[in-house]
GROMACS .gro file of C-alpha atoms in nm:
model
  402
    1UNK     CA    1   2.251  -3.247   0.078
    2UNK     CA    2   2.393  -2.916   0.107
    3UNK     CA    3   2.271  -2.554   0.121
    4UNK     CA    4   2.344  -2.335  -0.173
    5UNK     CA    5   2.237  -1.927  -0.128
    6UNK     CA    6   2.119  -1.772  -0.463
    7UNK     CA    7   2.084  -1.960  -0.859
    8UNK     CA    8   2.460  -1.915  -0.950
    9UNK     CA    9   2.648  -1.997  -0.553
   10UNK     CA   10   2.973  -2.149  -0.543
   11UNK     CA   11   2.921  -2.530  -0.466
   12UNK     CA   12   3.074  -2.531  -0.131
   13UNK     CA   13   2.910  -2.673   0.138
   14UNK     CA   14   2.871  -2.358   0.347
   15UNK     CA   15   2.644  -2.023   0.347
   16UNK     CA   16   2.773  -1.693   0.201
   17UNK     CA   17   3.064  -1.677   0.427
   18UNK     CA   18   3.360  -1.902   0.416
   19UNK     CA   19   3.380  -2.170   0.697
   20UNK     CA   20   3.221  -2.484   0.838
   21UNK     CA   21   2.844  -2.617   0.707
   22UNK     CA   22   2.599  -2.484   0.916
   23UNK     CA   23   2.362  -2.728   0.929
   24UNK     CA   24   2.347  -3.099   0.844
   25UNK     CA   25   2.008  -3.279   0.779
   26UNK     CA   26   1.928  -3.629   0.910
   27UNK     CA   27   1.623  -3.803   0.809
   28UNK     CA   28   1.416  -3.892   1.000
   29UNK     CA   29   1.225  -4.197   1.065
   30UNK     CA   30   0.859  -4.246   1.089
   31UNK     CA   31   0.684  -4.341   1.386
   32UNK     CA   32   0.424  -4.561   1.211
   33UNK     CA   33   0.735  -4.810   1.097
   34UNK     CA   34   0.747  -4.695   0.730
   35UNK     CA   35   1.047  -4.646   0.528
   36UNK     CA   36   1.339  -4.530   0.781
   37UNK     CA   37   1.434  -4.216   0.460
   38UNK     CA   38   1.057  -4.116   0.441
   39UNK     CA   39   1.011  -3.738   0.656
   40UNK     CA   40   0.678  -3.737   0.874
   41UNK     CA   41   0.578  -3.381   0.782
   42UNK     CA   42   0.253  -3.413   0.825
   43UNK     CA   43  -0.100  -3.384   0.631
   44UNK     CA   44  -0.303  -3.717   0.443
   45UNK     CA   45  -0.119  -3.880   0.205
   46UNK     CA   46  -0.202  -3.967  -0.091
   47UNK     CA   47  -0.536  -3.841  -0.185
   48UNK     CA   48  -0.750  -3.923  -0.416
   49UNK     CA   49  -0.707  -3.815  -0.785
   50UNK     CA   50  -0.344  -3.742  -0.718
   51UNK     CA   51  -0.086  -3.882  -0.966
   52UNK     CA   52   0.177  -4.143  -0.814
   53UNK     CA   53   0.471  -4.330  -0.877
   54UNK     CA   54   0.383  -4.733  -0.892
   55UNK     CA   55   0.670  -4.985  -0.999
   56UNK     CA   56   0.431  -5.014  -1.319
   57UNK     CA   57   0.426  -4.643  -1.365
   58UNK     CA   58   0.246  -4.339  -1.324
   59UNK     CA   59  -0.113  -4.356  -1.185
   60UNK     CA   60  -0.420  -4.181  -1.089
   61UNK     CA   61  -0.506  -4.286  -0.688
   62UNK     CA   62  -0.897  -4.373  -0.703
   63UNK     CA   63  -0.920  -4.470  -0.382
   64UNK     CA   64  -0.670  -4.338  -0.091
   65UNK     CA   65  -0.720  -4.593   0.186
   66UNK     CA   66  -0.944  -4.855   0.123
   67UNK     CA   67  -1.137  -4.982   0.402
   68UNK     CA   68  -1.030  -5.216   0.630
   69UNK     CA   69  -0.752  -5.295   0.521
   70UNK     CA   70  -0.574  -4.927   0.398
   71UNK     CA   71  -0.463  -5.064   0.067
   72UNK     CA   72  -0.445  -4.811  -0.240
   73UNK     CA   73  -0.626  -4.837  -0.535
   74UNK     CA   74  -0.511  -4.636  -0.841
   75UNK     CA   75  -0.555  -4.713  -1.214
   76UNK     CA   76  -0.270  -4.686  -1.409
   77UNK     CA   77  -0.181  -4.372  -1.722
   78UNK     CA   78  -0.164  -4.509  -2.067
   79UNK     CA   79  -0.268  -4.828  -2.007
   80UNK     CA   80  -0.517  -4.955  -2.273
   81UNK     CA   81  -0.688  -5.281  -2.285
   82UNK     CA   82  -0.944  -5.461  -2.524
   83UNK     CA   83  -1.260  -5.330  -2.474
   84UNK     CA   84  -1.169  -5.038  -2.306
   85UNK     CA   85  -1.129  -5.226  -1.986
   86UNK     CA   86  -0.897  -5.002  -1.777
   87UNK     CA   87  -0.694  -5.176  -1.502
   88UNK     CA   88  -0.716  -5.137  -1.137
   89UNK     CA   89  -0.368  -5.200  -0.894
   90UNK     CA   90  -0.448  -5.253  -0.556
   91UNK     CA   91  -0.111  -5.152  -0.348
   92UNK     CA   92   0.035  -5.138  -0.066
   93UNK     CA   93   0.121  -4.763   0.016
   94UNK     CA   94   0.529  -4.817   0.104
   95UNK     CA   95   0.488  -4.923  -0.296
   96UNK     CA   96   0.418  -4.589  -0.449
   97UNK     CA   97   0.571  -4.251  -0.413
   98UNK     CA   98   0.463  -3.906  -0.510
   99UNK     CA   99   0.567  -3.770  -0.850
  100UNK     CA  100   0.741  -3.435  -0.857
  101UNK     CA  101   0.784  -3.182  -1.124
  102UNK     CA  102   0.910  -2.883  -1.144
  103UNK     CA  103   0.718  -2.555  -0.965
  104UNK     CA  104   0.561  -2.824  -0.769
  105UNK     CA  105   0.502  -2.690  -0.416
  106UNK     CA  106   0.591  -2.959  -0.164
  107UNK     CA  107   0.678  -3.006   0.217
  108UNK     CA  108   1.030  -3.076   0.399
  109UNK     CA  109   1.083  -3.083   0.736
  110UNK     CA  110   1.247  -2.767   0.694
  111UNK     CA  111   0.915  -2.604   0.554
  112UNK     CA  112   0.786  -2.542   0.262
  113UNK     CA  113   0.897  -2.484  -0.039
  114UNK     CA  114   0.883  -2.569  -0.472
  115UNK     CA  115   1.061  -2.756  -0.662
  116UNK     CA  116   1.284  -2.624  -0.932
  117UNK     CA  117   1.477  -2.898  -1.095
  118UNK     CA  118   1.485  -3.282  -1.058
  119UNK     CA  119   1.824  -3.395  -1.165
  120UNK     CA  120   1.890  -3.720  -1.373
  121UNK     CA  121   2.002  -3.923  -1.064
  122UNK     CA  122   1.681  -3.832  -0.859
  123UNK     CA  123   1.782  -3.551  -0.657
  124UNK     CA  124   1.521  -3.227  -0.613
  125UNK     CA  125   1.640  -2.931  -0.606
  126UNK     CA  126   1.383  -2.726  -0.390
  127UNK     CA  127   1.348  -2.312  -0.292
  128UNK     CA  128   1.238  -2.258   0.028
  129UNK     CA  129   0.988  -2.015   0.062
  130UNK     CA  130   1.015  -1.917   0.441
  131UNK     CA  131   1.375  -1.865   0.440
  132UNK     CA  132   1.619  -1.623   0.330
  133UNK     CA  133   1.995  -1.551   0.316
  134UNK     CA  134   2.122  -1.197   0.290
  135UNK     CA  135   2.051  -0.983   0.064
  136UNK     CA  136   1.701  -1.186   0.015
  137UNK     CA  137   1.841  -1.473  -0.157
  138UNK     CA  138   1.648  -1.752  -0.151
  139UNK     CA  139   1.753  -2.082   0.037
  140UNK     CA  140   1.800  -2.385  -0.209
  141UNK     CA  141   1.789  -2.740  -0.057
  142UNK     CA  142   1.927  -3.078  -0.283
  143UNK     CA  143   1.710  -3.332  -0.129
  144UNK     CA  144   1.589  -3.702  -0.256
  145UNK     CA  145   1.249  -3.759  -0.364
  146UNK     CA  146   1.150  -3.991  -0.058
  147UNK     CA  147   1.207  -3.686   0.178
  148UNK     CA  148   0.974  -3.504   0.009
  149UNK     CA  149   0.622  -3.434   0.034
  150UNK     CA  150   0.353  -3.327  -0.219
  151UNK     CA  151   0.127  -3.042  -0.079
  152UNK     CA  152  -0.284  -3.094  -0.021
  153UNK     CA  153  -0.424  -3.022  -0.373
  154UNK     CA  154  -0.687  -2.767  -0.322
  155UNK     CA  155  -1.015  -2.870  -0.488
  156UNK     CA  156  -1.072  -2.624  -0.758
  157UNK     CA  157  -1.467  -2.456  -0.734
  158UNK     CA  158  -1.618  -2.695  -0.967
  159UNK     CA  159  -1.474  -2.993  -0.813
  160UNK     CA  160  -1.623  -2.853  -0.439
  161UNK     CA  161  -1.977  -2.883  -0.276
  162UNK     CA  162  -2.211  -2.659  -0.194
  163UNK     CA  163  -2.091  -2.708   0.220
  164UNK     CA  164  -1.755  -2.696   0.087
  165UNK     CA  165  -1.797  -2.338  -0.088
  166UNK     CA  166  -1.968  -2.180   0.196
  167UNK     CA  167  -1.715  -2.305   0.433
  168UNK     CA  168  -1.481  -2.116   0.179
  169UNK     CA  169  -1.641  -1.806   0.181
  170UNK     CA  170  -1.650  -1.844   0.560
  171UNK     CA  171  -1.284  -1.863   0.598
  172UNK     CA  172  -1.215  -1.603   0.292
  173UNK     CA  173  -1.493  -1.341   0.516
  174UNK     CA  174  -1.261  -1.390   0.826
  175UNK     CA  175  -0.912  -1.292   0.612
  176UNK     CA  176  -1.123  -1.019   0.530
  177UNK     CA  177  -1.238  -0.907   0.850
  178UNK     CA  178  -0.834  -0.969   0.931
  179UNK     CA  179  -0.735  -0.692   0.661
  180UNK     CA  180  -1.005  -0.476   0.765
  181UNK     CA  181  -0.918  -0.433   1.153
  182UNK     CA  182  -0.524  -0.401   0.984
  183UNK     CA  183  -0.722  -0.087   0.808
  184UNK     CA  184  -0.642  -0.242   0.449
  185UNK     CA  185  -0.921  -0.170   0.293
  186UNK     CA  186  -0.836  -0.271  -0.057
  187UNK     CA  187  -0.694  -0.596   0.051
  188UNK     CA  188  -1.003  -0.669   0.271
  189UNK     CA  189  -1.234  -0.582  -0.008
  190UNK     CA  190  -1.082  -0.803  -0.260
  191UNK     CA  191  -1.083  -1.073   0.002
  192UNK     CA  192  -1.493  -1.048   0.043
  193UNK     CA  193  -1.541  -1.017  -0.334
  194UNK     CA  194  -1.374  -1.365  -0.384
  195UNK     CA  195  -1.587  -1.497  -0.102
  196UNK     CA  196  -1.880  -1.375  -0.279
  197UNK     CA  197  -1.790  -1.590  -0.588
  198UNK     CA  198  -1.798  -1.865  -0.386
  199UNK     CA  199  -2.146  -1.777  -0.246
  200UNK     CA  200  -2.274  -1.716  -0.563
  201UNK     CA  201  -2.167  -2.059  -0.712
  202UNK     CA  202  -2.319  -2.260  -0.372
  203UNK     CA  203  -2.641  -2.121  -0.471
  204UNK     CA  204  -2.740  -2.472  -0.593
  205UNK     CA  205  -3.116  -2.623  -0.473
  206UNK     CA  206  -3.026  -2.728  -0.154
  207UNK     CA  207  -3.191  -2.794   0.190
  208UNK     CA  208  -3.354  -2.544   0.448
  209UNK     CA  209  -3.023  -2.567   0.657
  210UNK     CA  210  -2.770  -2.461   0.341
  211UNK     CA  211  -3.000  -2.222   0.236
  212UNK     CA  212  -2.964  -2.034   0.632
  213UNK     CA  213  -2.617  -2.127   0.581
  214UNK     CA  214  -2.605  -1.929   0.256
  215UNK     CA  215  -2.787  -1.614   0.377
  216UNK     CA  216  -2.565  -1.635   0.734
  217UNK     CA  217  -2.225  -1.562   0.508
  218UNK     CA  218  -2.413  -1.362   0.214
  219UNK     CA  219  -2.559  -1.073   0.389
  220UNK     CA  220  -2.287  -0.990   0.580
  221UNK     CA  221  -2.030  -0.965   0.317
  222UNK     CA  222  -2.218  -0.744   0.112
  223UNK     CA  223  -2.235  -0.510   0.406
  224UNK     CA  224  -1.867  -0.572   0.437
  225UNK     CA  225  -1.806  -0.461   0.114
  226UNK     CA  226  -2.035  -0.142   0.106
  227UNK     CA  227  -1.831  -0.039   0.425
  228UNK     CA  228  -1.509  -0.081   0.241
  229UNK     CA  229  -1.623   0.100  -0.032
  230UNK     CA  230  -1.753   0.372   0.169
  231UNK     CA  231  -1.390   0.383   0.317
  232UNK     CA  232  -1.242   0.360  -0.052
  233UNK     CA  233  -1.484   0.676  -0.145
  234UNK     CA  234  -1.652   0.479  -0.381
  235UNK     CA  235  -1.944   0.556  -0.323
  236UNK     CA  236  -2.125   0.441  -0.630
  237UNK     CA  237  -2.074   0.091  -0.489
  238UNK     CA  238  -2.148   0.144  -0.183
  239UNK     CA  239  -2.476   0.212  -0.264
  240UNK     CA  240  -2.489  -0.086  -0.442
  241UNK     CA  241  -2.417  -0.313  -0.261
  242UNK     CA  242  -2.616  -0.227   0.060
  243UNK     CA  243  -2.890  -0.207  -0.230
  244UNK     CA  244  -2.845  -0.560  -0.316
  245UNK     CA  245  -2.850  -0.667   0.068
  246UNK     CA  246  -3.195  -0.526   0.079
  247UNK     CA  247  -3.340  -0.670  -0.264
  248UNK     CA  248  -3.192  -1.053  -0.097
  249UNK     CA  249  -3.335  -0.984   0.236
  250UNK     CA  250  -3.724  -0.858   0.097
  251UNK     CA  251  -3.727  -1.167  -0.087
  252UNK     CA  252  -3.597  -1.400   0.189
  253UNK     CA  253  -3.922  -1.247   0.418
  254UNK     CA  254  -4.166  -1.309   0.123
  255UNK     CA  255  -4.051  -1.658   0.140
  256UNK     CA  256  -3.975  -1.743   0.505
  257UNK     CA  257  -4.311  -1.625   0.635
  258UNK     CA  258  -4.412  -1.966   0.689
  259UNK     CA  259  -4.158  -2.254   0.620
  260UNK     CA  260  -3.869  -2.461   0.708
  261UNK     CA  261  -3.645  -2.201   0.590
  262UNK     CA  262  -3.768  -1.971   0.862
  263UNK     CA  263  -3.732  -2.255   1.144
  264UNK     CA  264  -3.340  -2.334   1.050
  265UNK     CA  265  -3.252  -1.946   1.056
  266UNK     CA  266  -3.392  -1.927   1.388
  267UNK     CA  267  -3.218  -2.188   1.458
  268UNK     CA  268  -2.877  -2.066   1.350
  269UNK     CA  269  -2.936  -1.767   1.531
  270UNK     CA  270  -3.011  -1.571   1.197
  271UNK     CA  271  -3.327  -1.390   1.326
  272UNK     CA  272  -3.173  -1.213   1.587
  273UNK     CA  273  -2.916  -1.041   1.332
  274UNK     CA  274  -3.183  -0.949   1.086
  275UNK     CA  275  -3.267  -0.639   1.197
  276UNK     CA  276  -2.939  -0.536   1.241
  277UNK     CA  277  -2.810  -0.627   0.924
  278UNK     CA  278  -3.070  -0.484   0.745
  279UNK     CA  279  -2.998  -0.149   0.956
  280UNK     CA  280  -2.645  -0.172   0.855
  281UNK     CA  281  -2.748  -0.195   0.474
  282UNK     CA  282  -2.978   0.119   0.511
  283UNK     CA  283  -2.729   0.335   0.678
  284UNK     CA  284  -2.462   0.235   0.399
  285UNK     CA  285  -2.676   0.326   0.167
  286UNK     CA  286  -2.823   0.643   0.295
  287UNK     CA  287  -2.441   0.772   0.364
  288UNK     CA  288  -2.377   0.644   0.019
  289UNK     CA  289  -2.651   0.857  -0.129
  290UNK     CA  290  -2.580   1.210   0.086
  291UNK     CA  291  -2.211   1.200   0.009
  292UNK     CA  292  -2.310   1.116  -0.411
  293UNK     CA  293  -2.559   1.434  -0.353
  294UNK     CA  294  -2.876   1.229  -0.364
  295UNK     CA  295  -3.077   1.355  -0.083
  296UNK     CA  296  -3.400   1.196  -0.168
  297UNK     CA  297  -3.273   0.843  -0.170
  298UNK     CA  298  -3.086   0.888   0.141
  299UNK     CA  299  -3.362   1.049   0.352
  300UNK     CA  300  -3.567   0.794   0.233
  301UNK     CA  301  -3.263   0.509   0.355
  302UNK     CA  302  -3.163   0.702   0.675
  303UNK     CA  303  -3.525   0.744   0.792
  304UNK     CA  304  -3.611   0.336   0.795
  305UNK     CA  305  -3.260   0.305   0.928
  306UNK     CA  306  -3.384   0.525   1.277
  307UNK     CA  307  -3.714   0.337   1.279
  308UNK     CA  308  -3.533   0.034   1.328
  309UNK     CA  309  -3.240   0.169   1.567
  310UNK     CA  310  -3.378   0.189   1.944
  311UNK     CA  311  -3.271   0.563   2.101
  312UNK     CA  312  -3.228   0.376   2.438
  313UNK     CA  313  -2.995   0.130   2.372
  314UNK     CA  314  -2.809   0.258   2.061
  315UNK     CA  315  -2.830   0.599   2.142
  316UNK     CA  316  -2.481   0.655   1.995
  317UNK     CA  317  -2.623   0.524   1.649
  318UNK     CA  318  -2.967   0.718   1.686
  319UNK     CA  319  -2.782   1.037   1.705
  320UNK     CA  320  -2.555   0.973   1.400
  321UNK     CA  321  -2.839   0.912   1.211
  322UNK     CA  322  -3.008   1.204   1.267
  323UNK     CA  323  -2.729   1.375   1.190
  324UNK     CA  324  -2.698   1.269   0.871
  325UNK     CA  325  -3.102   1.286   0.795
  326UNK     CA  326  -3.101   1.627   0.918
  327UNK     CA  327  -2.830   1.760   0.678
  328UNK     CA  328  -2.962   1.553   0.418
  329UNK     CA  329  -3.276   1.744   0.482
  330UNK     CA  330  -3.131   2.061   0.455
  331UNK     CA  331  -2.887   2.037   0.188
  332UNK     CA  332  -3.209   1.930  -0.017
  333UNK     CA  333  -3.407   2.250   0.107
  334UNK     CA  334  -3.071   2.435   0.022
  335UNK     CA  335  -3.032   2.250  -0.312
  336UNK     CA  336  -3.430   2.360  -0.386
  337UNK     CA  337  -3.378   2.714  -0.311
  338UNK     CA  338  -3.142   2.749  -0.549
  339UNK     CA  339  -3.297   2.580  -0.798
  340UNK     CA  340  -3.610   2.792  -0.786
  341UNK     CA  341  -3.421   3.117  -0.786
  342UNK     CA  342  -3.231   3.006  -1.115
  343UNK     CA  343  -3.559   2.943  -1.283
  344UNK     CA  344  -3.714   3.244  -1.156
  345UNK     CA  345  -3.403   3.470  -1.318
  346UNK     CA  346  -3.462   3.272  -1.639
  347UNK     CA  347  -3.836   3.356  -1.623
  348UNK     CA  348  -3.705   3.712  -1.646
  349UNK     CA  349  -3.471   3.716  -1.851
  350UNK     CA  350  -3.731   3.574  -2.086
  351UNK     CA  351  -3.997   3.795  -1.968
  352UNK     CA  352  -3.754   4.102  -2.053
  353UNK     CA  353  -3.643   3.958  -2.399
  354UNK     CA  354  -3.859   4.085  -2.724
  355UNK     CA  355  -4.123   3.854  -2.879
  356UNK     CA  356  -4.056   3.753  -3.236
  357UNK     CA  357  -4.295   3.990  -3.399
  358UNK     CA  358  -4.110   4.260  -3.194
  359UNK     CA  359  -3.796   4.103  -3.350
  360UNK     CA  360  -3.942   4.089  -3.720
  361UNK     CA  361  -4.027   4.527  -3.690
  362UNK     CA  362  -3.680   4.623  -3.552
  363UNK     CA  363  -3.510   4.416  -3.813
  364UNK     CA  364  -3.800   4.601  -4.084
  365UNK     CA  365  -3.661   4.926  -3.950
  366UNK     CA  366  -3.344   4.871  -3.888
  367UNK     CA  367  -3.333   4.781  -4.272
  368UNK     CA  368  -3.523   5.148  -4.333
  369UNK     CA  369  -3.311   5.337  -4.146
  370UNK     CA  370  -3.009   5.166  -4.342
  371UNK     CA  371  -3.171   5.211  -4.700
  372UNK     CA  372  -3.251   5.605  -4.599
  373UNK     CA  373  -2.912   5.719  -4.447
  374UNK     CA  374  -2.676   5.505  -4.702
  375UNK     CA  375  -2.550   5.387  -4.359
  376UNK     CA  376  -2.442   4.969  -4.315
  377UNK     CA  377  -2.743   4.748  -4.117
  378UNK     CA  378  -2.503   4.710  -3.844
  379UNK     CA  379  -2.528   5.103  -3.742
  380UNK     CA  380  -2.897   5.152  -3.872
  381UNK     CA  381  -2.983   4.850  -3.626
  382UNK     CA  382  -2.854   5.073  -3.301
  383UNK     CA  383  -3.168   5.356  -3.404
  384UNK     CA  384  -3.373   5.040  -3.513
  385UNK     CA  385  -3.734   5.126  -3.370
  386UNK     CA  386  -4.048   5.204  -3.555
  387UNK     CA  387  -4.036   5.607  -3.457
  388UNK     CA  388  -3.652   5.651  -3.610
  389UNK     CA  389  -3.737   5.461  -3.895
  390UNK     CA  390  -4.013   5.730  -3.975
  391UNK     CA  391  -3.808   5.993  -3.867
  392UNK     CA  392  -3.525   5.902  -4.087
  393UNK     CA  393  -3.740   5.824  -4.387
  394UNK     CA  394  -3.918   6.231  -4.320
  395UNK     CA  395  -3.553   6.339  -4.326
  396UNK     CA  396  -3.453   6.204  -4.633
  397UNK     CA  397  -3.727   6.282  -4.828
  398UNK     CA  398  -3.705   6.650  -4.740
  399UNK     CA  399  -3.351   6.649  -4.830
  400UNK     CA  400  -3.470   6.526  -5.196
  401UNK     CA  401  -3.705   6.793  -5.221
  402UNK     CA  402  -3.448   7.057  -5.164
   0.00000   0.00000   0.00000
């Protein structure tokens, strides 16, 4: 096999530049006396529910090793019998080999890579994904299919258990937590929200031990991801989800008061984080709520977040929070002030405006005024009182009587 830089190279057996091959690749044997052509890169192969080559044809591996005596047992694709009967081969595993299609992500011992053609006389054509030639072109490697190997499937959520998913959202919290201390914020909250899926779908009935389990990786995110939103300036979920932490946690004490589930968190160590996670969610929250202009809810947060923050130990912590109560306190005094002197200028104004009766006799006299002095309503409304009503009505007359 040869290296080939970009789709559309020359076929020489050399890089970008003219001259000799730069590399040549050997196999190389197996130290477990398989097939001399077969790579040892590494990882279990094959597992179970993968599709293999057999010399009957494809088939689905049902069994990877078998006990004892490591055979393989797979049940051949298409095959149909009377009855329904499907049959079972039990092979050897230097009988089968891996079936690759395009896009297929697989292992060389030069790293990994995908396949992107398989050519009539068996040769795969594979992109690495780790390597790259100037001006980023991608390294292309013509190897045979016995030097290949298939990558470990990755159970898809349904197919996982309930350890399974929390070990997931484990290892998804800790890419997280990698993006976060990188100060990605975005990156670290989309990691958290997919480990919260994961949570979410472990919540199966379960034992005292997964349920700790469950609430040892659940809390936590959700504080993660009210502190990345509070870093995002959204602080509409912020609040929410330190507000969910809370709901979880006041039903976890209704139920662990007396129980096994309260024994295996204690065990875990999950008692002695409580309070401290649920401080965490209250100071979110209250932060949340003074920076969205809702000082009620976050005195109301900030103050059971200081009751449970000691001033001798966290003193650092105890004076943030007061910092925050105490403007939350007075931008709600402030915020009050204001409020009353607006409604006290509207009582004025109101006070100060006519009554509708008052409203009924100026539009009476303003029509008098009008009908006495051939003038329009418009001008007879600016001498539209009671007395120059009269007046103008005396005035008239008198000029009639002339």
């Amino acid at each position: 096999f040869f290296f080939f830089p970009g789709p559309r190279a020359p076929r020489t057996r050399c890089g970008p530049t003219p001259g000799p091959p730069r590399r040549m690749g050997t196999m190389r044997p197996l130290d477990n006396g398989s097939s001399p052509s077969v790579l040892d890169v590494g990882g279990p192969w094959p597992s179970a529910g993968e599709e293999v080559g057999t010399p009957y044809g494809a088939a689905v591996v049902a069994e990877a090793s078998r006990a004892g005596d490591g055979v393989v047992v797979a049940r051949p694709k298409g095959w149909e019998m009377a009855q329904g009967a499907v049959p079972t081969f039990y092979l050897q595993r230097d009988s089968i080999k891996p079936l690759y299609a395009p896009s297929m992500r697989v292992k060389t011992q030069y790293g990994d890579g995908r396949v992107t053609e398989v050519r009539a006389d068996g040769v795969h054509c594979v992109e690495l994904e780790s390597w790259r030639l100037a001006g980023d072109t991608p390294v292309r490697l013509f190897l045979r299919g016995d030097s290949l190997r298939p990558m470990p499937r990755h159970k898809l959520l349904h197919e996982m258990t309930s350890e399974e998913k929390v070990a997931k959202a484990a290892s998804l919290k800790g890419e997280g937590n990698t993006f976060f201390k990188a100060k990605d914020y975005a990156s670290a909250r989309g990691a958290y929200v997919k480990a919260l899926t994961y949570i979410k779908r472990a919540l199966v009935p379960g034992g005292a031990l997964q349920q700790a389990r469950i609430l040892e990786q659940a809390v936590p995110i959700h504080n993660n991801m009210a502190n990345c939103s509070m870093l995002l300036r959204n602080y509409a979920d912020a609040a929410a989800y330190a507000g969910e932490v809370l709901v979880l946690m006041d039903r976890v004490e209704e139920a662990v008061s007396s129980g096994p589930l309260g024994r295996e968190m204690e065990n875990i160590g999950i008692k002695d984080k409580w309070g401290d996670w649920r401080r965490k969610a209250l100071t979110f929250k209250g932060k949340a709520h003074l920076l969205r202009q809702e000082y009620g809810q976050a005195k109301a947060a900030l103050s059971a977040a200081l009751k449970l923050t000691s001033a001798a130990k966290e003193a650092a912590k105890a004076r943030d929070l007061q910092d925050h109560l105490d403007k939350a306190t007075k931008l709600e005094a402030r915020r009050k002030r204001q409020e009353k002197a607006m409604w006290s200028k509207a009582f004025k104004k109101n006070a100060a405006a006519p009554s509708d009766e008052e409203e009924a006799a100026r539009a009476t006299a303003a029509a008098a005024v009008a009908a006495a002095t051939s003038r329009p309503a418009a001008v007879a409304a600016k001498a539209a009182t009671p007395k120059a009503a009269a007046a103008a009505a005396e005035a008239s007359w008198a000029r009639w009587r002339w």
